[in-house]
Amino acid sequence: MKTEELTPLETLLTGDFRSIEPSLQALDKHLVLRTYLSGGYELSDIDKKIWQALRGNRAAVSFIKRGQLANLARWFQFIEESHPEIQDEIKAKDAAAKAKVAAASKAGASYALALQDADKGVVTRFLPEPSGYLHIGHAKAALLSDYFAHQAYKGTLRLRLDDTNPSKEKQEYQDAIIEDLALMGVKPDFVTYTSDYFDYLYDMAIRMIKEGHAYADDTDQETMRKERWDGIASKRRDLGVEENLRIFEEMKKGSEEGLQYCLRAKLSVDNPNKAMRDPVIYRCNIETPHHRTGTKWKMYPMYDFACPIVDSHEGVTHALRSTEYTDRNPQYQWFIDTLKLRQVHMWDFARMNFIRTFLSKRKLAKLVDTGKVWGWDDPRMPTIRGVRRRGMTIPALRDFILKQGPSRNIVTMDWTNFWASNKKEIDPIAPRHTAITQKDAVKVTVTGAEAPAAPFLAEKPRHPKNKDVGNKQVAFASELILDQADVKTFKEGEEITLMAWGNAFVRNLPSGDVILSITCELNLKGDVKTTDKKVTWLATQGQKLIPAELWDFDYLLNKDVLGEDDVLEDCLNPVTETMEDAWCDEASAQLKADDIIQLERRGYYRVDKGLNDWKDGEEGPKGKRLVLFCIPTGKTGPKA
C-alpha cells in the first residue's frame, strides 16, 4: 500500500467490525515485511495516527489481540510497547469517557439526546409568562435549557418573558422570575420580552392575512369552542382579504367593531388534532394597560402564534418544551413553514408532577387571592420561593431536577426523594440546637454531689461531626426543663442520659397524666451506652431562654391527584399548618433568616425570622421571637 492509500484508513478504522475488516486485512498484508507502516526504521506520523485509530476502536482491539492477523498483531503490540509517548492522548480520552459515564451515573439520568444539528451551534430559550411566580415545573424547563446551552454544547441561553396577556401579567412577577433564576444559578446570555416584537408580530399577521392564511372572526366564544370541537367551519372563514385587513385595523384601534373580533389562523376545520383547528392568534384587550407598553396596543398576539415566530427570529435552534405542548408541535411547525421562517428543532420533556400538588398558575393564584395561603412564597406552595422558604437548598434543588433528566416519560412522584436529596446537603453543616415546647415543659431539679452549685457555661461544638461549623456556649445548672413526652416514659429510679452532659437517676417521679416537676440525681460516672433514653434539656439558670415558634406544614390537597372534574375548594385540606411555642437555647439568639439548623431529636428547621429580623412594631404581643419552619427529610412525607 502506498502512503496515499494508508492515509484515509485513519477515518475508515473508526467504524464497526464489519466495515473495518477489509482495512485490517489490507494492513496485515502490508506489514508482512515491514516493522513500520511507512517502511522505514522509526515511528512515522501515519503509524501514530493508525495505531491511535485502532486503539480507540474496541472492536478492532479485541480482534487484533486474538492474533488471527499475525502481522497486524505483531505491529500493534510492538508500537504499544516501544512508543508509550503516543498513548497519552488515548489515555486522556479514556479518562474523559469514564468521567462522563460516572457523571451520568451520578446524575441518575441520561442526557444523550444527540440534539439535531448541534454541530452548527445550540441556542436554547426559557420562555415563562410573567403571570405568577416560578414553580418547580418551571425550574425543570429552565435548568434543562441551561444545561444543554451551557454545559452539554457550550451554546447560548435566552430568557424571553412571554408578556402577551396584560390581564394576568405584572412587573412583580417579571422581577421575581429573574431573581429566582439567578438564585438557581441560571444565567441567561440574553433577556428579551415578547413585547419587544409586537411590531414584528403585527407585520407577520398582516402577511398571513394577505397570503390567505388568517381571517377575522366575531363568533362568540362558546359557539367557536363548539364548532372547533365538532369540526365545523366558522361563517367568517372565507371572508375576503381586504375585509380581513380592514377589521384587523379596527382591532388594532380597539374600536367598538374591532372589539367584537379575534384573528384566527386558517389551518384546518376538522383535523383530528384539535390544536390544528383554526386557532386564535390575536385577541383584543383594552381593559388592562400592558406593564411595559402601556396602552399603545389594543390587541395582543397569542402564545401559539408568537412563540414559533419569535423563536425563529431570535435565532433559537432548539426549543425544549414540556409534553403538554406535544399536540401543538404540528401547529408550531405550521407557522414556521407557512411563513417560510428559519427552522427550529423541538424537544419535549416530561414536566414534574408530585402527589397532592398542582402546578397550574391559575389555581395557585386562586389560593393566593383567596387567602388560603400566605402568598406565593408560602412554604406549602410548590413555587421556587415556597420550597426555598420551607428549607430546600438551591444545590439540592438543582441536583434533584437535573437527575430527572429530559425524559418524555410522565410520572407522578412522591415528595420523598425531593426532600431526601435536601437532607444530604444540610445534615453535614446544620448547627445543632435544643428546643423544649413551652406547654409541655417539665421542671427538673438536679441533685447529687456532682450537681452544679452555681450555673456555668461550657463551650460545645455546634455540630458533633463537623468542627468547621464552630462552637457555642451551653449553660449547665441545677434547674432544667425537659419535654413532657420524655418524662412520661420515665420510671422511678431509672438511669437516663442528659444529652451532652451525662447520666442521671430519676427521683421523685409523680404519677398522673400531666407531670409538672421531677428530680434527677446526677451520675456523671455512668456509662451513656447503657441507658435506653437520651433526652434533650435546657438549663433555666445561667442563660436567657429564647422564645420560638415551631411551625410544621401538611399537603394543601387531600388527594394524590387532582382530576379534571374535581372542584379545587372541595379537595383542600382544612388544616395545613400547626405551630407550637417553644424555648430554645440562648445560642440560638444569633440565628438569622434563612439559616438552617437541626433541633436535637426534632428535625431540621429553616429560620424564617431571627430575633433581629423583626421590624419595629411588627412583633405583636408575643414580642420578638424565633420563627422556625420544619424541613421535611423524605422519610414519611411532609412532616418527616
XYZ file of C-alpha atoms in Angstrom:
640
model
C 0.000 0.000 0.000
C 1.197 3.475 -0.820
C 1.157 6.376 1.654
C -1.811 7.955 -0.094
C -3.712 4.661 0.409
C -2.775 4.452 4.109
C -3.857 7.996 4.993
C -7.658 7.510 4.576
C -7.548 4.465 6.865
C -7.414 6.697 9.952
C -11.027 7.662 9.320
C -12.193 4.285 7.992
C -10.974 2.423 11.088
C -13.490 4.098 13.407
C -16.474 2.017 12.245
C -17.888 -1.332 13.361
C -16.025 -4.594 12.730
C -17.825 -5.449 9.502
C -16.880 -2.130 7.942
C -13.226 -2.153 9.106
C -12.385 -5.832 8.430
C -11.188 -5.261 4.818
C -8.883 -2.482 6.031
C -7.466 -4.721 8.781
C -6.667 -7.434 6.243
C -5.027 -4.881 3.941
C -2.868 -3.638 6.823
C -1.850 -7.177 7.742
C -0.752 -7.857 4.175
C 1.115 -4.543 4.030
C 3.080 -5.433 7.217
C 4.381 -8.835 6.023
C 7.914 -7.485 5.501
C 7.672 -4.197 7.428
C 8.321 -3.131 11.032
C 6.633 0.228 10.496
C 3.821 1.068 8.127
C 5.984 3.680 6.437
C 8.587 1.051 5.554
C 11.302 2.954 7.435
C 13.045 2.292 10.741
C 11.318 4.766 13.012
C 7.810 5.748 14.063
C 6.109 7.834 11.402
C 3.076 10.091 11.602
C 0.968 7.536 9.713
C 1.949 4.770 12.208
C 0.920 7.006 15.066
C -2.437 8.000 13.570
C -3.480 4.493 12.515
C -2.383 2.913 15.802
C -4.402 5.516 17.731
C -7.412 4.949 15.481
C -7.250 1.210 16.117
C -6.627 1.684 19.850
C -9.719 3.847 20.096
C -11.923 1.181 18.461
C -12.904 -1.605 20.883
C -13.958 -3.958 18.098
C -10.577 -3.537 16.364
C -8.512 -4.045 19.540
C -10.458 -7.164 20.503
C -9.965 -8.703 17.065
C -6.252 -7.809 16.776
C -5.417 -9.335 20.152
C -6.849 -12.688 19.042
C -3.850 -12.932 16.701
C -5.723 -14.075 13.612
C -3.872 -11.409 11.596
C -0.343 -12.167 12.805
C 1.481 -9.292 11.115
C -1.012 -6.672 12.295
C -0.984 -8.121 15.825
C 2.858 -8.027 15.893
C 2.968 -4.426 14.712
C 0.213 -3.284 17.110
C 1.953 -4.841 20.146
C 5.388 -3.533 19.073
C 4.091 0.040 18.804
C 2.308 -0.257 22.162
C 5.452 -1.454 23.968
C 8.035 0.684 22.157
C 6.243 4.024 21.954
C 4.330 4.787 25.174
C 4.540 8.505 24.358
C 1.790 8.224 21.731
C -0.632 6.752 24.250
C -1.110 9.902 26.348
C -3.864 11.192 24.089
C -5.634 7.805 24.154
C -5.417 7.667 27.959
C -6.811 11.172 28.228
C -9.782 10.231 26.013
C -10.382 7.065 28.062
C -10.320 9.059 31.293
C -12.729 11.629 29.867
C -15.094 8.888 28.714
C -15.021 7.237 32.139
C -15.638 10.578 33.833
C -18.597 11.232 31.550
C -20.105 7.822 32.369
C -19.515 8.379 36.089
C -21.123 11.815 35.911
C -24.130 10.428 34.063
C -24.451 7.650 36.628
C -24.259 10.148 39.475
C -26.793 12.403 37.796
C -29.196 9.493 37.594
C -30.494 10.447 34.165
C -29.458 10.109 30.545
C -28.724 13.290 28.617
C -27.603 11.508 25.442
C -30.139 13.271 23.239
C -27.835 13.988 20.317
C -29.645 17.251 19.528
C -30.163 17.736 15.788
C -27.609 19.923 14.030
C -25.846 20.672 17.306
C -22.572 20.994 15.396
C -23.985 24.173 13.830
C -24.472 25.759 17.265
C -27.042 25.474 20.046
C -29.312 28.279 21.226
C -31.993 27.346 23.766
C -34.554 29.540 25.439
C -36.602 29.623 28.629
C -39.995 31.186 27.950
C -42.021 31.865 31.133
C -45.124 34.030 31.225
C -44.866 36.693 33.973
C -48.313 35.770 35.330
C -47.093 34.226 38.575
C -44.024 33.096 40.419
C -41.852 30.281 39.083
C -42.789 26.826 40.362
C -40.748 23.630 40.333
C -42.135 22.718 36.903
C -40.679 25.920 35.502
C -37.427 25.150 37.300
C -37.046 21.954 35.299
C -37.578 23.764 31.992
C -35.109 26.464 32.989
C -32.418 24.091 34.245
C -32.674 21.766 31.229
C -32.440 24.663 28.802
C -29.479 25.979 30.782
C -27.833 22.532 30.832
C -27.995 21.999 27.072
C -26.948 25.571 26.297
C -24.106 25.990 28.766
C -22.881 22.507 29.688
C -23.660 19.974 27.001
C -22.970 22.138 23.952
C -21.358 25.414 25.106
C -24.074 27.372 23.371
C -26.376 30.248 24.278
C -29.363 30.516 26.604
C -32.008 33.172 26.046
C -34.582 34.198 28.645
C -37.687 35.596 26.995
C -40.564 36.827 29.139
C -43.739 35.917 27.251
C -45.712 39.034 28.149
C -48.652 38.866 25.732
C -51.568 38.917 28.199
C -51.700 42.132 30.271
C -54.714 40.889 32.229
C -52.573 38.300 34.036
C -49.093 39.802 33.991
C -47.338 42.088 36.463
C -43.950 43.704 36.848
C -43.781 41.950 40.236
C -43.901 38.525 38.583
C -41.390 39.533 35.932
C -38.875 40.696 38.552
C -39.459 37.593 40.668
C -38.757 35.283 37.705
C -35.417 36.956 37.016
C -34.484 36.854 40.713
C -35.431 33.180 41.107
C -33.420 32.165 38.046
C -30.387 33.966 39.471
C -30.856 32.126 42.770
C -30.869 28.811 40.897
C -27.637 29.700 39.137
C -29.323 30.075 35.743
C -27.610 32.934 33.923
C -29.160 33.689 30.539
C -26.922 35.263 27.924
C -29.785 37.474 26.718
C -33.008 38.723 28.324
C -35.803 39.785 25.990
C -39.590 40.140 26.005
C -42.186 39.025 23.518
C -43.462 42.604 23.717
C -40.165 43.678 22.114
C -41.512 42.075 18.936
C -45.104 43.353 18.894
C -44.442 45.370 15.750
C -42.775 42.426 14.028
C -45.611 40.079 15.023
C -48.151 42.596 13.731
C -46.361 42.594 10.376
C -46.413 38.787 10.332
C -50.162 38.796 10.996
C -50.730 41.257 8.139
C -48.689 38.990 5.895
C -50.752 35.958 6.888
C -53.963 37.780 6.074
C -52.652 38.925 2.678
C -51.483 35.397 1.835
C -54.864 33.929 2.786
C -53.701 32.191 5.954
C -55.694 34.175 8.543
C -59.180 35.649 8.936
C -61.106 37.843 11.353
C -63.880 36.138 13.292
C -66.632 37.567 15.528
C -68.102 34.191 16.520
C -68.897 34.178 20.236
C -66.567 32.136 22.401
C -68.995 29.357 23.282
C -70.050 28.809 19.660
C -66.444 28.925 18.468
C -65.452 26.303 21.016
C -68.313 24.031 19.932
C -67.574 24.494 16.209
C -63.892 23.686 16.721
C -64.821 20.574 18.696
C -67.309 19.399 16.070
C -65.093 20.323 13.089
C -67.458 22.963 11.723
C -66.116 25.899 9.714
C -66.751 29.414 11.001
C -69.139 31.573 8.968
C -66.282 34.090 8.634
C -63.682 31.609 7.337
C -63.972 32.716 3.702
C -64.017 36.441 4.371
C -62.067 38.359 1.713
C -58.525 39.611 2.245
C -59.451 43.316 2.093
C -62.243 42.897 4.625
C -59.958 40.930 6.940
C -57.317 43.659 6.727
C -59.941 46.339 7.466
C -61.264 44.507 10.515
C -57.739 43.794 11.770
C -57.054 47.533 11.715
C -60.244 48.090 13.723
C -58.941 45.533 16.233
C -55.664 47.459 16.389
C -57.580 50.674 17.141
C -59.700 48.934 19.768
C -62.837 50.302 18.139
C -66.306 49.098 19.036
C -66.362 46.939 15.908
C -62.806 45.694 16.375
C -63.503 44.549 19.926
C -66.053 42.067 18.591
C -63.399 40.193 16.624
C -60.359 37.992 17.036
C -57.911 36.864 14.344
C -57.678 33.144 13.561
C -55.123 31.188 11.543
C -56.582 29.182 8.663
C -55.065 25.744 9.299
C -57.853 23.189 9.236
C -61.512 22.788 10.153
C -61.583 19.109 11.070
C -58.007 17.935 11.689
C -58.027 15.006 14.172
C -55.553 17.059 16.199
C -57.825 19.761 17.581
C -54.872 22.088 18.132
C -54.771 22.381 14.336
C -58.354 23.620 14.027
C -58.016 27.321 13.177
C -56.508 28.594 16.449
C -56.931 32.192 17.583
C -53.723 34.159 17.006
C -54.761 37.702 18.060
C -57.324 38.989 20.568
C -58.256 42.429 21.834
C -57.672 43.733 25.355
C -58.370 47.364 26.235
C -59.223 46.849 29.919
C -55.685 46.466 31.257
C -52.648 48.514 30.201
C -49.603 46.417 29.394
C -46.957 46.653 32.125
C -44.270 47.504 29.520
C -46.045 49.034 26.518
C -48.890 50.777 28.339
C -51.905 51.478 26.104
C -50.031 51.519 22.792
C -51.595 48.223 21.740
C -55.258 47.299 21.946
C -54.724 43.740 20.666
C -52.128 41.139 21.544
C -50.706 38.013 19.877
C -51.441 34.600 21.359
C -48.647 32.359 22.623
C -49.089 29.760 19.855
C -48.558 32.443 17.201
C -45.796 34.445 18.880
C -43.732 31.510 20.138
C -42.544 29.934 16.855
C -42.158 33.281 15.078
C -40.037 34.896 17.774
C -38.089 31.662 18.399
C -37.071 31.656 14.755
C -36.441 35.401 14.654
C -34.214 35.352 17.761
C -32.062 32.515 16.443
C -33.275 29.766 18.791
C -32.069 26.433 17.437
C -33.642 24.036 19.947
C -36.920 24.724 21.748
C -37.326 22.487 24.803
C -40.972 22.251 25.862
C -42.888 20.038 28.286
C -45.021 17.238 26.856
C -48.222 19.211 27.466
C -47.335 21.021 24.220
C -46.847 17.850 22.152
C -50.212 18.169 20.392
C -49.336 21.753 19.484
C -45.982 20.906 17.919
C -47.525 20.441 14.427
C -49.140 23.859 14.857
C -45.749 25.370 15.781
C -44.258 23.793 12.666
C -47.141 25.029 10.509
C -46.396 28.653 11.376
C -42.700 28.155 10.637
C -43.423 26.510 7.267
C -46.257 28.793 6.217
C -44.257 31.954 6.906
C -41.094 30.336 5.453
C -39.080 31.089 8.588
C -35.792 29.596 9.764
C -36.415 26.120 11.185
C -36.315 25.420 14.934
C -35.850 21.935 16.396
C -38.246 20.919 19.172
C -37.699 18.521 22.058
C -40.428 17.557 24.510
C -39.660 16.551 28.096
C -41.970 15.378 30.843
C -42.910 18.025 33.375
C -42.535 17.124 37.030
C -45.730 16.053 38.764
C -45.976 15.451 42.504
C -48.673 13.833 44.616
C -51.109 16.163 46.380
C -49.774 19.064 44.356
C -50.946 21.115 41.399
C -48.776 23.383 39.258
C -51.480 25.371 37.482
C -50.600 29.049 37.929
C -54.302 29.880 37.698
C -55.116 27.592 40.630
C -52.066 28.715 42.596
C -53.062 32.350 42.062
C -56.541 31.496 43.328
C -55.077 30.190 46.584
C -53.120 33.415 46.991
C -56.026 35.705 46.064
C -58.479 33.958 48.418
C -56.084 33.926 51.359
C -55.811 30.125 51.546
C -52.035 30.592 51.734
C -49.819 33.446 52.926
C -48.593 34.320 49.448
C -46.605 32.988 46.504
C -43.697 32.248 48.874
C -45.842 30.280 51.339
C -43.875 27.177 52.430
C -46.808 24.993 51.339
C -46.650 26.307 47.761
C -44.746 24.392 45.030
C -43.127 27.638 43.870
C -39.360 28.083 43.893
C -39.784 30.624 46.675
C -42.182 28.347 48.536
C -39.892 25.315 48.632
C -36.932 27.562 49.455
C -38.854 29.111 52.341
C -39.670 25.591 53.509
C -35.931 24.875 53.620
C -34.944 23.450 50.215
C -31.406 24.474 49.325
C -30.562 25.614 45.816
C -27.806 22.972 45.297
C -30.251 20.208 46.288
C -32.978 21.662 44.065
C -30.663 21.795 41.051
C -29.334 18.302 41.733
C -32.793 16.762 42.105
C -34.223 18.350 38.950
C -31.223 17.555 36.767
C -31.367 13.943 37.956
C -34.841 13.696 36.416
C -33.263 14.328 33.020
C -35.029 15.204 29.759
C -37.094 12.016 29.604
C -40.544 12.094 27.997
C -41.964 9.571 30.491
C -44.669 11.221 32.584
C -44.760 10.106 36.213
C -46.288 11.458 39.403
C -43.640 11.486 42.084
C -43.796 11.379 45.835
C -42.058 14.244 47.615
C -39.838 11.759 49.464
C -36.838 11.841 47.115
C -37.137 15.600 46.691
C -36.621 16.241 50.383
C -34.206 13.351 50.893
C -31.824 14.996 48.421
C -32.003 18.160 50.516
C -31.146 16.315 53.729
C -27.868 15.182 52.187
C -26.966 18.831 51.679
C -27.939 20.187 55.083
C -27.085 17.384 57.501
C -23.280 17.851 57.371
C -23.465 21.602 58.001
C -26.613 22.325 60.055
C -25.703 23.558 63.575
C -27.376 21.675 66.435
C -29.657 23.486 68.882
C -32.195 22.483 71.517
C -35.881 23.345 71.881
C -38.469 22.424 74.535
C -42.142 23.214 73.882
C -43.475 25.712 76.408
C -46.764 23.984 77.180
C -45.038 20.648 77.786
C -42.025 21.862 79.761
C -41.376 19.873 82.943
C -39.287 21.450 85.694
C -36.345 19.337 86.789
C -34.252 19.812 89.920
C -30.773 18.344 89.625
C -29.344 16.884 92.827
C -26.342 14.843 93.879
C -22.733 15.504 94.687
C -21.994 16.337 91.026
C -24.842 18.833 90.647
C -23.525 22.322 89.901
C -23.541 24.618 92.908
C -23.944 27.553 90.536
C -24.806 27.844 86.846
C -21.862 27.773 84.450
C -21.202 27.942 80.714
C -19.140 25.460 78.706
C -18.090 25.600 75.079
C -19.510 22.792 72.967
C -19.347 22.091 69.207
C -22.302 23.266 67.144
C -22.047 20.074 65.086
C -20.775 16.796 66.586
C -19.075 15.683 63.349
C -18.046 18.955 61.715
C -15.731 21.207 63.711
C -15.828 23.815 60.930
C -19.379 24.708 62.000
C -17.878 26.232 65.149
C -18.675 26.191 68.853
C -21.438 27.542 71.096
C -21.886 28.294 74.790
C -24.072 25.754 76.639
C -25.490 26.556 80.080
C -25.381 23.956 82.884
C -27.391 24.431 86.097
C -29.284 22.592 88.806
C -32.634 23.707 87.371
C -33.665 22.376 83.943
C -36.702 21.796 81.777
C -37.453 18.577 79.883
C -40.206 17.618 77.448
C -43.391 16.145 78.944
C -43.343 13.386 76.317
C -39.912 12.239 77.530
C -40.716 12.450 81.229
C -43.883 10.359 80.856
C -41.738 7.446 79.665
C -39.501 7.529 82.791
C -39.635 5.081 85.633
C -38.724 5.828 89.231
C -35.025 5.109 89.799
C -34.306 4.667 86.075
C -30.958 5.868 84.774
C -31.254 8.213 81.790
C -28.781 10.279 79.768
C -28.972 14.070 79.634
C -27.534 14.610 76.170
C -24.204 16.459 76.021
C -23.920 16.271 79.823
C -24.114 12.773 81.316
C -26.281 10.268 83.162
C -28.781 10.847 85.958
C -31.195 8.794 88.058
C -34.890 9.676 88.022
C -36.143 10.583 91.510
C -39.452 11.831 92.908
C -41.458 10.919 89.811
C -45.130 11.741 90.433
C -47.992 9.882 88.803
C -50.757 11.417 86.712
C -51.465 12.456 83.129
C -49.531 15.694 83.427
C -46.228 15.829 85.272
C -45.160 19.272 86.444
C -41.800 18.552 88.062
C -39.317 15.796 88.899
C -35.901 15.391 90.496
C -32.845 13.883 88.827
C -29.734 12.764 90.672
C -26.688 13.443 88.520
C -24.376 10.483 87.886
C -21.648 11.671 85.535
C -19.674 8.456 86.085
C -22.489 6.493 84.474
C -21.987 4.896 81.057
C -24.138 6.634 78.425
C -24.010 3.453 76.337
C -26.054 1.540 78.914
C -29.093 3.826 79.000
C -32.153 3.435 76.823
C -33.268 7.050 76.964
C -31.214 10.010 75.761
C -33.149 13.221 76.313
C -32.717 16.880 75.414
C -32.878 19.530 78.125
C -32.403 23.220 78.733
C -30.977 24.956 81.813
C -33.312 27.636 83.157
C -30.470 29.317 85.016
C -27.281 30.820 83.612
C -28.850 31.669 80.258
C -31.768 33.557 78.781
C -34.095 31.136 77.035
C -35.155 32.299 73.594
C -38.877 32.142 72.682
C -39.579 30.410 69.388
C -42.443 29.312 67.176
C -42.047 25.835 65.706
C -44.107 25.541 62.514
C -44.954 22.410 60.568
C -46.948 22.061 57.372
C -49.082 19.481 55.600
C -50.152 18.981 51.983
C -52.623 21.502 50.588
C -54.594 18.754 48.818
C -56.368 15.827 50.480
C -55.993 13.557 47.440
C -52.961 12.421 45.466
C -54.047 13.626 42.025
C -56.467 16.437 41.223
C -58.850 15.261 38.496
C -60.309 17.434 35.742
C -63.774 17.298 37.312
C -62.597 17.973 40.857
C -63.521 21.266 42.484
C -60.373 22.755 43.998
C -62.080 24.001 47.159
C -63.500 20.522 47.865
C -60.028 18.964 47.702
C -58.197 21.347 50.039
C -57.139 20.144 53.470
C -58.888 22.274 56.098
C -55.782 22.492 58.326
C -52.364 22.577 56.717
C -50.201 24.315 59.301
C -49.521 23.803 63.009
C -47.465 25.878 65.430
C -46.054 25.265 68.894
C -44.447 27.829 71.171
C -41.098 26.653 72.473
C -37.978 27.687 74.356
C -34.600 27.476 72.623
C -31.048 27.722 73.938
C -29.504 31.163 74.211
C -27.035 30.438 71.397
C -29.996 30.496 69.002
C -30.403 34.236 69.599
C -27.801 34.849 66.880
C -29.720 32.958 64.209
C -30.986 34.937 61.240
C -33.447 34.407 58.404
C -32.543 31.569 56.010
C -30.195 29.840 58.481
C -30.791 26.095 58.607
C -30.387 24.253 61.905
C -31.187 20.920 63.472
C -33.160 20.875 66.703
C -31.890 17.821 68.540
C -34.378 14.931 68.307
C -36.914 17.127 66.487
C -35.590 17.590 62.996
C -34.256 20.234 60.650
C -35.603 23.771 60.599
C -35.184 26.845 58.474
C -35.146 30.172 60.291
C -37.926 32.304 58.829
C -37.254 35.111 61.290
C -34.405 35.610 63.733
C -34.671 37.873 66.748
C -33.002 40.677 64.794
C -35.182 40.248 61.700
C -38.284 41.890 63.205
C -39.142 45.418 62.162
C -40.248 47.902 64.796
C -43.824 47.215 65.858
C -44.046 44.055 63.755
C -43.574 41.539 66.557
C -47.045 41.940 68.137
C -47.967 40.950 71.717
C -45.586 37.969 71.746
C -42.570 40.176 71.232
C -39.525 39.247 69.227
C -39.043 35.518 68.816
C -37.552 32.928 66.526
C -39.829 31.639 63.774
C -38.707 28.192 62.629
C -40.160 26.119 59.771
C -39.761 22.342 59.927
C -37.932 20.941 56.877
C -39.142 17.536 55.606
C -36.463 14.856 55.376
C -38.149 12.494 52.946
C -38.844 9.718 55.444
C -42.589 9.908 55.927
C -43.877 12.687 53.761
C -44.287 16.366 54.504
C -43.968 16.200 58.278
C -40.911 13.966 58.385
